[in-house]
Coordinates of C-alpha atoms and ligand atoms in Angstrom, one line a residue:
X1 CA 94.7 104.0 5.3
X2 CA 96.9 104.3 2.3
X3 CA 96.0 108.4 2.1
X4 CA 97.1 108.9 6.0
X5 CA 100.6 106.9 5.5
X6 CA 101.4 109.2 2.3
X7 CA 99.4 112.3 4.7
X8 CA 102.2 111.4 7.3
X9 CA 105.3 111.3 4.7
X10 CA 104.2 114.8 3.6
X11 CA 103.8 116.3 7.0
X12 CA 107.2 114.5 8.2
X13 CA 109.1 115.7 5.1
X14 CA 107.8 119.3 5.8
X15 CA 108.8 118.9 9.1
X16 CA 112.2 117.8 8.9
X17 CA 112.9 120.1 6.3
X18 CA 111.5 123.1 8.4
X19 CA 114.0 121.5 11.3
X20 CA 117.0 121.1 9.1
X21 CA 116.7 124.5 7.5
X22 CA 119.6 127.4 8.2
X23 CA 119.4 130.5 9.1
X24 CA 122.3 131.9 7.6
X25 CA 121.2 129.8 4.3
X26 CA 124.5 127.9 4.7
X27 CA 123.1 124.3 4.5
X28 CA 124.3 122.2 7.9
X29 CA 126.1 118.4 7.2
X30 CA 123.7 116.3 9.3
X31 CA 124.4 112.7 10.4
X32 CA 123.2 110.3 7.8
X33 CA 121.0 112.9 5.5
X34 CA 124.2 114.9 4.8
X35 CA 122.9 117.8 3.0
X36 CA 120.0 116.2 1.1
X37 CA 117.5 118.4 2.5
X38 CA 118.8 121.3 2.1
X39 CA 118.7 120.2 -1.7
X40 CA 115.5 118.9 -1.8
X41 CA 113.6 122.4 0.0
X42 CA 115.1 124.1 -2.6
X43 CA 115.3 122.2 -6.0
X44 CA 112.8 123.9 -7.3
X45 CA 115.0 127.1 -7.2
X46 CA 118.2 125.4 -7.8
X47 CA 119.9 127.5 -9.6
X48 CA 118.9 130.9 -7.3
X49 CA 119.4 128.7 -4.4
X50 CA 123.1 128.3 -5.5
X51 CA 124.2 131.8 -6.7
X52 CA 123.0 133.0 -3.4
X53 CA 124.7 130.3 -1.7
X54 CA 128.1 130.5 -3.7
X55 CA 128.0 134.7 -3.6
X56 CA 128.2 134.0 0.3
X57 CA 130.7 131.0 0.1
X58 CA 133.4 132.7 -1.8
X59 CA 132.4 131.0 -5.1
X60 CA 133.3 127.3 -3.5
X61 CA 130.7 124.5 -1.5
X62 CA 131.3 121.2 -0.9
X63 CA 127.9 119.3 -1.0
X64 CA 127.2 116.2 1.1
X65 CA 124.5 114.3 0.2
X66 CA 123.9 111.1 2.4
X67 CA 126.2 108.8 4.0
X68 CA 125.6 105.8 1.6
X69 CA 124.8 107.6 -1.5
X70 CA 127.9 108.6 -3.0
X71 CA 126.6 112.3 -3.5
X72 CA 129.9 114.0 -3.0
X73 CA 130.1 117.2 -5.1
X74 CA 132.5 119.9 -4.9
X75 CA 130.6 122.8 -6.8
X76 CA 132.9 126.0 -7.9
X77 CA 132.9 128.7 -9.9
X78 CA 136.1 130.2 -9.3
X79 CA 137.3 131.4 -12.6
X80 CA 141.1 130.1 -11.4
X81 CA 139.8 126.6 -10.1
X82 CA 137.6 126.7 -13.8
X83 CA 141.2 127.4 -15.9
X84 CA 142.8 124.5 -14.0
X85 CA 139.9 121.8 -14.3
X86 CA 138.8 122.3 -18.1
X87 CA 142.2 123.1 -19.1
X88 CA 145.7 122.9 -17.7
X89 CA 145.3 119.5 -15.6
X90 CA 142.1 118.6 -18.5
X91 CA 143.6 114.8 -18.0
X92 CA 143.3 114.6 -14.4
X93 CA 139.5 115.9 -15.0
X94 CA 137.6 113.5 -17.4
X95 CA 133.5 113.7 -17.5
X96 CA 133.6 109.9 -16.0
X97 CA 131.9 106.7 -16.2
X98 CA 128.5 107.8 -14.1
X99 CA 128.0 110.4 -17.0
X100 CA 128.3 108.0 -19.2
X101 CA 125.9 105.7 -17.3
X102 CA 123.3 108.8 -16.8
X103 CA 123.6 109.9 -20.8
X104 CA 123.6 106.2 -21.7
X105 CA 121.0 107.4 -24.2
X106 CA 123.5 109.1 -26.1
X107 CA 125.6 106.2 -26.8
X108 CA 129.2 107.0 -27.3
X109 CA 129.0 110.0 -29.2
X110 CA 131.0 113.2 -28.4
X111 CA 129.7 114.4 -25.0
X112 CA 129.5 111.1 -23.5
X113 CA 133.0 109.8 -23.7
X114 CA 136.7 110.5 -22.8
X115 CA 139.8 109.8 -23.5
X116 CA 140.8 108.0 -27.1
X117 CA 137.3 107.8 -28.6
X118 CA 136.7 111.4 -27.6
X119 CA 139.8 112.5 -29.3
X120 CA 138.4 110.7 -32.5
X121 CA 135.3 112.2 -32.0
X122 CA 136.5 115.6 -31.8
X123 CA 139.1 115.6 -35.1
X124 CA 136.0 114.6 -36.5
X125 CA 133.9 116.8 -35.7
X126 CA 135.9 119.6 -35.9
X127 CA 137.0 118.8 -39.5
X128 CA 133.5 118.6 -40.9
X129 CA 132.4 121.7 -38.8
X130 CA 134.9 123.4 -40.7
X131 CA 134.5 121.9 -44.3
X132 CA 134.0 124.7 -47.1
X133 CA 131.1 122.4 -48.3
X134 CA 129.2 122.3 -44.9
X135 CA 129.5 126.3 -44.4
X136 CA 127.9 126.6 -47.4
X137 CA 125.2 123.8 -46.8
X138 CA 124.6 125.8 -43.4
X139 CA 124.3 129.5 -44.8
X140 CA 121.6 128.4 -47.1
X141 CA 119.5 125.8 -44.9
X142 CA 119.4 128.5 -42.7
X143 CA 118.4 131.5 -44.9
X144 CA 115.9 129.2 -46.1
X145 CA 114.3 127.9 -42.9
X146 CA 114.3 131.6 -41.8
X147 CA 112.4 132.5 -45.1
X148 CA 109.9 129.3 -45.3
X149 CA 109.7 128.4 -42.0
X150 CA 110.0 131.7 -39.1
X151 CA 108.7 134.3 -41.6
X152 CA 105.1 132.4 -42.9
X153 CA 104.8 131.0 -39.2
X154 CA 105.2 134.6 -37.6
X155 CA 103.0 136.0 -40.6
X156 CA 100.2 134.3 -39.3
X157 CA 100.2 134.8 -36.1
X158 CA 100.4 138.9 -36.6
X159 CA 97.6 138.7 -39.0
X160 CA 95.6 135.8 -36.9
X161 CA 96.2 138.1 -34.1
X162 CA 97.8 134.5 -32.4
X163 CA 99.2 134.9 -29.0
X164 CA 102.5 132.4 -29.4
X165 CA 104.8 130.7 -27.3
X166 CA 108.2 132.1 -28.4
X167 CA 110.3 129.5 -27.0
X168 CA 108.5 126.5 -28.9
X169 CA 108.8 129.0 -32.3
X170 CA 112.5 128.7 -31.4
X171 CA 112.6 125.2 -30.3
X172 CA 110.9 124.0 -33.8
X173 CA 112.8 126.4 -35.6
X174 CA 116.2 125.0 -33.8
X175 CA 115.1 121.2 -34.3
X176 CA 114.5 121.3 -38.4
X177 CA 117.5 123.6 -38.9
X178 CA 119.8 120.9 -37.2
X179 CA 117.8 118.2 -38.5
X180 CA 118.7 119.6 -42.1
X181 CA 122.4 120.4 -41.3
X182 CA 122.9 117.1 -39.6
X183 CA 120.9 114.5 -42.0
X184 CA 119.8 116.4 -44.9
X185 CA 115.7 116.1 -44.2
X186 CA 113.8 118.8 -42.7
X187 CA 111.6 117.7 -39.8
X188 CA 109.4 120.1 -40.6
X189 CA 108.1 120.8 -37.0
X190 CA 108.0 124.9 -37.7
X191 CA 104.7 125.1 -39.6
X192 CA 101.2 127.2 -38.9
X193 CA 99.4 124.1 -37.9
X194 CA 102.5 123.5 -35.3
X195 CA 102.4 119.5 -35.6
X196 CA 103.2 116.9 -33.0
X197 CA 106.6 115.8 -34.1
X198 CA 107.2 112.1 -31.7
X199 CA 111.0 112.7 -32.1
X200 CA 111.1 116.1 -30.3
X201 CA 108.8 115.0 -27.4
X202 CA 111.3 111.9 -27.6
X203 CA 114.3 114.1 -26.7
X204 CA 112.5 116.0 -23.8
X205 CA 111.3 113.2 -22.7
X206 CA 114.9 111.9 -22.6
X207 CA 116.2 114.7 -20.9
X208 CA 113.5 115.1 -18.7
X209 CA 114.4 111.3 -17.2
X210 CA 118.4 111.9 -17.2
X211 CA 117.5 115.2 -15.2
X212 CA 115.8 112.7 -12.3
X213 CA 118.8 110.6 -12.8
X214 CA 120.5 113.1 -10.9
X215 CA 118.3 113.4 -8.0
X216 CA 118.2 110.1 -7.0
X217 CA 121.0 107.6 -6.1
X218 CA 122.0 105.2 -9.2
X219 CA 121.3 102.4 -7.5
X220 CA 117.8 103.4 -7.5
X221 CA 117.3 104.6 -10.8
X222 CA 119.2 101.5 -12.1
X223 CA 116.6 99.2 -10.0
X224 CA 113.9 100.6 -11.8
X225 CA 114.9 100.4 -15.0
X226 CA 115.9 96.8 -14.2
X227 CA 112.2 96.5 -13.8
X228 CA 111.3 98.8 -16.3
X229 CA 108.5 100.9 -14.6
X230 CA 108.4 104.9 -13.9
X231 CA 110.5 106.8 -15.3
X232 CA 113.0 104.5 -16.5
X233 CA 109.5 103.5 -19.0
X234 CA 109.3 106.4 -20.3
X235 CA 113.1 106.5 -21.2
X236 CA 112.9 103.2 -22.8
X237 CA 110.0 104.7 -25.1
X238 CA 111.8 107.5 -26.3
X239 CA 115.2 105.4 -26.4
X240 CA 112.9 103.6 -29.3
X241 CA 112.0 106.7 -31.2
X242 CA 115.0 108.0 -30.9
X243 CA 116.8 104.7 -32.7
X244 CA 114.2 104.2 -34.9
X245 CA 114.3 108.3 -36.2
X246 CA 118.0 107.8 -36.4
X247 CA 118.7 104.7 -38.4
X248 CA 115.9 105.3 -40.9
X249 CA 117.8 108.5 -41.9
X250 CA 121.2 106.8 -41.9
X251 CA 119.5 104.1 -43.8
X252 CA 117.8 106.9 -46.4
X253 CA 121.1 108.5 -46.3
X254 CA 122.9 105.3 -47.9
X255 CA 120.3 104.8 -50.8
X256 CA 120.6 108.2 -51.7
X257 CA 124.0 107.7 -52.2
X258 CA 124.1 104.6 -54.6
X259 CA 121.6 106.6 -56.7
X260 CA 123.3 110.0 -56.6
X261 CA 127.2 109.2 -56.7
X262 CA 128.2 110.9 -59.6
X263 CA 126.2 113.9 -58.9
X264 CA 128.3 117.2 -57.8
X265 CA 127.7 118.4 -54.6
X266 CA 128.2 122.3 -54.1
X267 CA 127.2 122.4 -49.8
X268 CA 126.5 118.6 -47.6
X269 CA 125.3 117.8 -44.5
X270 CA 126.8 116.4 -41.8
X271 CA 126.1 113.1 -42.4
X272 CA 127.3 112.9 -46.0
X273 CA 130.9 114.1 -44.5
X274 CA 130.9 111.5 -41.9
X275 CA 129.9 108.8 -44.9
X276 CA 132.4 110.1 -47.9
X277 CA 135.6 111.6 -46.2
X278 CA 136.2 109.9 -43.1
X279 CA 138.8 108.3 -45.0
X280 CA 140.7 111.5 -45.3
X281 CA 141.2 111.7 -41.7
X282 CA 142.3 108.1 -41.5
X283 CA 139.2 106.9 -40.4
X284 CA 138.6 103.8 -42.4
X285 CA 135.1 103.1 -42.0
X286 CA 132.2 104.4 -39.9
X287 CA 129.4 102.0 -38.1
X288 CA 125.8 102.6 -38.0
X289 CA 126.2 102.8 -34.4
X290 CA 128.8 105.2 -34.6
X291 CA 126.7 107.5 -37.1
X292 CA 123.4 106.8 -34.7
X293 CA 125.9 108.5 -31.6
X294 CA 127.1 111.3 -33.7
X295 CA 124.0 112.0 -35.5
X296 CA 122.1 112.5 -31.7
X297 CA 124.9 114.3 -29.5
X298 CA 124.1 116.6 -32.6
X299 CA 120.9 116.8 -32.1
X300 CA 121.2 117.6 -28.6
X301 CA 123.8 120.1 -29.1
X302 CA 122.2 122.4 -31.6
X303 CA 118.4 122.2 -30.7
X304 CA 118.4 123.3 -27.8
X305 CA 121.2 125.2 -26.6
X306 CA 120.6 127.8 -29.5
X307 CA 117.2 128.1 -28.8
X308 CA 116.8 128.6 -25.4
X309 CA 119.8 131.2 -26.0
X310 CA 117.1 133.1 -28.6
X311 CA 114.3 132.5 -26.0
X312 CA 115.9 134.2 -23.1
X313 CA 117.4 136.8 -25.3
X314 CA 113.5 137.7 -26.7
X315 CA 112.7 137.5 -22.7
X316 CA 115.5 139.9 -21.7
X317 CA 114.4 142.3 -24.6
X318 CA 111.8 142.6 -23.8
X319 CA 112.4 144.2 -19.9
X320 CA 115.2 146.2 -21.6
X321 CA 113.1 148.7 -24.7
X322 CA 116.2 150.9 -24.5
X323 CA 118.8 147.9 -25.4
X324 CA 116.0 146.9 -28.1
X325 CA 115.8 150.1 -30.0
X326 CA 119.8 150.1 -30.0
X327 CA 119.5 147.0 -32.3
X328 CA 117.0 148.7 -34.3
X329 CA 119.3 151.5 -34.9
X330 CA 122.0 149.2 -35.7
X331 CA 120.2 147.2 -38.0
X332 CA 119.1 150.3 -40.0
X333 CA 122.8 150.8 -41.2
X334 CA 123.1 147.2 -42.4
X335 CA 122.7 147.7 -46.1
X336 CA 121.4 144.0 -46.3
X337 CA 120.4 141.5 -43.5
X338 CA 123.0 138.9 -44.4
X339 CA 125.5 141.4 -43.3
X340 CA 125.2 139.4 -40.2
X341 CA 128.8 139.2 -39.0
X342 CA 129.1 143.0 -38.7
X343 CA 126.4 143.0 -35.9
X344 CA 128.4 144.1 -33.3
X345 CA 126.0 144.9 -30.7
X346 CA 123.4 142.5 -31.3
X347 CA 127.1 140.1 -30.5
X348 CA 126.8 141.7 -27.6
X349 CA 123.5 141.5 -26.3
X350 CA 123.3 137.9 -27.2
X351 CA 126.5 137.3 -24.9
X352 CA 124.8 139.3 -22.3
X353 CA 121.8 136.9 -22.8
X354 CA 124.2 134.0 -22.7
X355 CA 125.7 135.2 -19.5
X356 CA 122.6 135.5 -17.6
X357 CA 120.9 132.6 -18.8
X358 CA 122.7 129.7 -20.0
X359 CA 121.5 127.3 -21.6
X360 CA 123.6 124.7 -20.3
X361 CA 123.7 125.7 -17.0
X362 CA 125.5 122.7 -15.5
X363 CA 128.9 121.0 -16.2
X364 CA 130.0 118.1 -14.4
X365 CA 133.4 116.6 -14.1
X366 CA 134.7 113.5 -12.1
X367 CA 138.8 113.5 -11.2
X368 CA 141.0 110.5 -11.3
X369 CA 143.6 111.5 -8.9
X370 CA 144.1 113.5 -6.0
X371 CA 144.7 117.1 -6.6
X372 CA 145.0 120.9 -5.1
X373 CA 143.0 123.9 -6.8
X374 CA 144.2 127.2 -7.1
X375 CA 141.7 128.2 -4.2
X376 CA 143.6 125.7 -2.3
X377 CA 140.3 123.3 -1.6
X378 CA 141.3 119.0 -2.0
X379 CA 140.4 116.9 -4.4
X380 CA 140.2 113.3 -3.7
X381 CA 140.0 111.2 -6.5
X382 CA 136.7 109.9 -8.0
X383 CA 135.0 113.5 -6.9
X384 CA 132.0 114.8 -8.8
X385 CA 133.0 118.5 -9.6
X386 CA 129.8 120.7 -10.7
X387 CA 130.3 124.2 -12.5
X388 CA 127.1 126.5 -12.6
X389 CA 126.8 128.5 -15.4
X390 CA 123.8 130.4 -14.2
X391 CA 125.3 131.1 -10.8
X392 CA 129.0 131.9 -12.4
X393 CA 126.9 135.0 -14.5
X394 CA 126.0 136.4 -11.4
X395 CA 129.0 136.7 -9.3
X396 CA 130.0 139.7 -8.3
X397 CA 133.3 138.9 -7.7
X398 CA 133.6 137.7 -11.7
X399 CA 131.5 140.6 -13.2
X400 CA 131.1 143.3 -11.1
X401 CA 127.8 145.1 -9.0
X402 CA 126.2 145.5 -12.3
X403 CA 126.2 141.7 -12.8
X404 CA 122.2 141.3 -12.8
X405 CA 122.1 143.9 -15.4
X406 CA 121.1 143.5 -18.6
X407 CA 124.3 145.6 -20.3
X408 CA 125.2 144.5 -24.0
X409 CA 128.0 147.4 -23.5
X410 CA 130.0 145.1 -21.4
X411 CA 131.1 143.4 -24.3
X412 CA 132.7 146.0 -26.5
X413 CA 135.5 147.8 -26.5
X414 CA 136.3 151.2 -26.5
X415 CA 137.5 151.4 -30.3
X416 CA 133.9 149.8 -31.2
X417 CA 134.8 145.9 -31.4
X418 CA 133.8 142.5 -29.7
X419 CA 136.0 142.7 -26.4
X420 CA 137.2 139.2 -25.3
X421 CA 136.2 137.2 -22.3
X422 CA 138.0 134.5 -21.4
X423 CA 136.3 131.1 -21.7
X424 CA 137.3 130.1 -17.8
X425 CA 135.3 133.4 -16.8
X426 CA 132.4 133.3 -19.5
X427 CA 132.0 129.4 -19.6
X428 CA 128.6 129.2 -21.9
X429 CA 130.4 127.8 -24.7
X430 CA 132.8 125.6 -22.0
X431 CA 136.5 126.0 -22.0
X432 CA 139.4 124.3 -22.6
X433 CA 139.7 121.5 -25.3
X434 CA 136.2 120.4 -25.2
X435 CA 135.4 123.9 -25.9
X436 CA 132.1 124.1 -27.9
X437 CA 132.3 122.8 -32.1
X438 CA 129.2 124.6 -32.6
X439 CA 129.9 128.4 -31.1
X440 CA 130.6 129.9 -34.8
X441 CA 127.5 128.0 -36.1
X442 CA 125.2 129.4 -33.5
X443 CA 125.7 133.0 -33.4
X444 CA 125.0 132.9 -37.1
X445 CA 121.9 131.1 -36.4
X446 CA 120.9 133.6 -34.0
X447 CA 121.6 137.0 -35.5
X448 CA 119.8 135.7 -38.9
X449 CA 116.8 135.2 -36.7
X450 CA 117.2 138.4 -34.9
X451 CA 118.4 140.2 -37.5
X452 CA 114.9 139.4 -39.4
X453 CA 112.6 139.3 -36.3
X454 CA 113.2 142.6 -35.0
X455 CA 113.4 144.0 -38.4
X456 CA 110.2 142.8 -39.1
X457 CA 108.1 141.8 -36.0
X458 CA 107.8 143.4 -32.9
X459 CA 106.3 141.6 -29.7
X460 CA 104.2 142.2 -27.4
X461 CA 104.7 140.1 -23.7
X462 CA 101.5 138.7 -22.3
X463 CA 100.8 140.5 -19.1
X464 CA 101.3 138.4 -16.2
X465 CA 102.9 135.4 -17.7
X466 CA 105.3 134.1 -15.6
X467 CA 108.3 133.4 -17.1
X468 CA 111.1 131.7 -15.1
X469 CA 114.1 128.6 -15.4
X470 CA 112.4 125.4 -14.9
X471 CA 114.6 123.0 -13.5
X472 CA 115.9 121.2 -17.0
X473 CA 119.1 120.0 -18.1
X474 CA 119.5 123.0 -20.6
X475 CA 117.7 126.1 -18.7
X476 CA 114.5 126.6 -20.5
X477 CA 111.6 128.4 -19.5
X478 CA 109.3 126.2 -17.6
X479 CA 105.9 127.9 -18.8
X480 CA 107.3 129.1 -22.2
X481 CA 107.5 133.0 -23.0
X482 CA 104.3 133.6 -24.1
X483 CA 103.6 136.5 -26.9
X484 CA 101.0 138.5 -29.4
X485 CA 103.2 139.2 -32.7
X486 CA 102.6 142.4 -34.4
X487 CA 104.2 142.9 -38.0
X488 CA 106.3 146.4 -38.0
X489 CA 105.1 148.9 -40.0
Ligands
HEM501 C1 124.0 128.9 -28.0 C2 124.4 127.8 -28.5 C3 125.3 126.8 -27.8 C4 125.8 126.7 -26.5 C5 125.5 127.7 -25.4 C6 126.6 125.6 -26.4 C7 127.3 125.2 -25.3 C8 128.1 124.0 -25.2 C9 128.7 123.5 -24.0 C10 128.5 124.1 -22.6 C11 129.4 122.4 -24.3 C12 130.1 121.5 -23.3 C13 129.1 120.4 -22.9 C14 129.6 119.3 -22.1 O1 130.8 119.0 -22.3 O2 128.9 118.6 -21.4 C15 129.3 122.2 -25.7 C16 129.9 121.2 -26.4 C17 129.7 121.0 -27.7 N1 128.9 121.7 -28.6 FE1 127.9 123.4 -28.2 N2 126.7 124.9 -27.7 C18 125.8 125.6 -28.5 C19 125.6 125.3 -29.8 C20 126.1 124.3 -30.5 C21 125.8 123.9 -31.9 C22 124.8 124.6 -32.8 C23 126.5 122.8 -32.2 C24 126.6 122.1 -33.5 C25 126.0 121.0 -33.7 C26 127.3 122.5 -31.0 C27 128.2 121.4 -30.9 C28 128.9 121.1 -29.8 C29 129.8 119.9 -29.7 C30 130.0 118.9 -30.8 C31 130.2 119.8 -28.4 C32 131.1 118.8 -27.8 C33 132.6 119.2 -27.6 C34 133.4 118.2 -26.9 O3 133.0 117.5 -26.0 O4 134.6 118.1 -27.4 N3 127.0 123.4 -30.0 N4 128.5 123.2 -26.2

């Protein structure tokens, strides 16, 4: 009985979506559904689903979801509409209280707040990001988890013969690099023996639930976790990890220091900063709490986003042999690999790769008042406004016919240098003053990686291996990008 009632969902779902479906791919405002089916038909292809859908709309849709849901989004990617959101009426565009309620995992660190405690985040985070003692701290950790950790692991698998998935290598690589940067202690997830490490598993798993967040109307989500079952379980779980991980290091982290005050320090971590010289800034003291929400929008921020940018970038190499053997030829006239910041096209190709894929593909904002965009479209107040990243790469209108090529040339100039994109056009890294902290610190995490990999290494894609966007809150690969390593001769 039970298998024909679920039997007759199925078939009805199919049905109505098959009804409700346009022909000219321009989803129809039905009574009472709104738009929702239209979403649903093509979630799985979300971000396609919208380039296509935006390339025809002029860069602007208003979705509808159902009458009682409160799932009114305006979506745009109109590089004018972008300059006037994130930046010259930034006030009038805050991230608002249901991101907040969605991220609620992330406490009231930097990404999940507004306003005052947002602007206290930022000076601090911005100050320590730019310490002296901290870009030393970072050039070494991450010379020394390229050398101990990438090189041994990618050793093995040439001489093993391994077939690897490069997108976990980069993940693990990702997580103990901003482990170390942010606490200190090396995770020590990129080994041979690739270990189960709970607190990474902890973070998908927390991601994975605030992606369903989205899906479904609060009201529902916040039932179940009322009653603690599903999904909102699973959340709980890794909410635990995730504390417990945290506070033991803050904890560590404040025995150290009784024991080790009069010791010099030549490079710190993040954490030590926060500790010793909030004071500077006029921050009298810092909570474990407020560590706890630092120390995890951290997390968040470097794991994945740098190495979902080095996954896709591997991917995108390898369909493009003529791009790749550029970067061999301009690696051969680096007289040593830390030369890194005079890699001019490998700047480029990772753009390129950043452009196409990025890793955070959405951005959500929520507005207080009422308000006109440049492409002349209303605002009401209290309206969810979604940027797509993914579908903002591939506009025509923004980049030209060439936009799904793969073309590092499109970002340098004729005299040989970086040329300059502006942030409201090329919004990876955000724009405006919640521009990214960490943009500097990632591209010289990424070319030390490439830099060594394709001196080094060269890979070989497993044939057939599909490798496309799952649907995530950062745009990974949804079966990995699976490889056979081969060391160069
Ligand atoms: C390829 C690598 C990266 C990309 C594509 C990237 C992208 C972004 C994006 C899109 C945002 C805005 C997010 C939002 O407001 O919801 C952001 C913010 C931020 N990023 Fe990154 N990021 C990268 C690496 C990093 C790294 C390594 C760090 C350092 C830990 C970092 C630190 C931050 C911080 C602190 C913010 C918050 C800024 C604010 O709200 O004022 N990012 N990043």
């Amino acid at each position: 009985m039970e298998f024909l009632v679920i039997f007759m969902i199925f078939v009805s779902f199919f049905f109505l979506c098959y009804l409700f479906r346009n022909k000219n791919g321009i989803p129809t405002n039905w009574p009472i559904v709104g738009m929702l089916f239209a979403l649903l038909v093509n979630a799985h292809q979300v971000h396609d689903w919208l380039t296509e859908l935006l390339e025809k709309l002029d860069m602007n849709f208003l979705f509808k979801g159902p009458w009682l849901a409160n799932m009114k989004m305006f979506i745009t990617l109109d590089p004018a509409n972008v300059h006037h959101i994130m930046s010259k009426n930034f006030t009038n565009y805050p991230k608002g209280t249901k991101f907040n309620e969605m991220f609620d995992v992330f406490g009231d660190g930097i990404f999940n707040v507004d306003s005052d405690l947002w602007k206290l985040h930022r000076k601090m985070a911005h100050t320590f990001i730019g310490e002296p003692k901290f870009h030393r701290f970072l050039h070494d950790k991450v010379w020394e988890k390229v050398e101990k950790g990438l090189i041994p692991v990618l050793d093995h698998a040439s001489k093993q013969g391994l077939v690897i998935d490069l997108q976990d290598l980069f993940y693990r690589f990702s997580l103990d690099t901003i482990c170390t940067l942010v606490t200190g202690c090396d995770l020590g997830s990129l080994s041979i023996d690739w270990p189960h490490v709970p607190f990474a598993n902890a973070l998908d798993d927390a991601e994975e639930v605030i992606l369903y967040r989205h899906f479904v109307p609060m009201s529902v989500w916040k039932f179940f976790r009322w009653l603690g079952v599903g999904n909102e379980k699973k959340y709980k779980k890794a909410w635990e990890i995730l504390d417990d991980f945290v506070y033991k290091c803050i904890t560590k982290k404040r025995e150290e220091k009784k024991q080790e005050s009069m010791k010099p320090q030549v490079g710190v971590d993040l954490l030590t900063l926060y500790m010793d010289e909030s004071q500077s800034i006029n921050v009298t003291s810092v909570s474990d709490k407020f560590l706890r929400d630092t120390i995890l929008s951290f997390f968040i921020a470097g794991r994945d986003t740098t190495s979902t940018a080095l996954s896709w970038f591997f991917y995108l190499l390898s369909k493009n042999p003529r791009v790749e053997s550029k970067i061999r030829d301009e690696l051969s006239t680096m007289e040593t690999i830390h030369d890194y910041h005079k890699l001019i096209y490998v700047h480029g190709a990772l753009c390129e790769a950043l452009r196409l894929y990025p890793p955070v593909a959405f951005e959500q904002k929520a507005s207080v008042e009422s308000d006109v965009l440049p492409s002349g479209h209303q605002v009401d107040p209290n309206m969810q406004i979604i940027f797509n990243m993914y579908a903002m790469g591939r506009m025509k209108a923004i980049w030209g016919d060439d936009c799904y090529e793969f073309k590092p040339e499109r970002w340098i100039s004729e005299r040989g240098n970086i040329r300059h994109e502006p942030s409201y056009k090329f919004l990876a890294f955000n724009a405006g003053p919640r521009t990214c902290l960490g943009k500097n610190m990632s591209f010289f995490q990424m070319k030390a990686v490439v830099a060594t990999i394709i001196k080094n290494y060269t890979f070989q894609a497993v044939e057939g291996h599909q490798v496309v966007p799952d649907i995530s809150l950062i745009l990974r690969m949804k079966h990995g990008f699976m490889v056979k390593v081969y060391h160069s001769p």
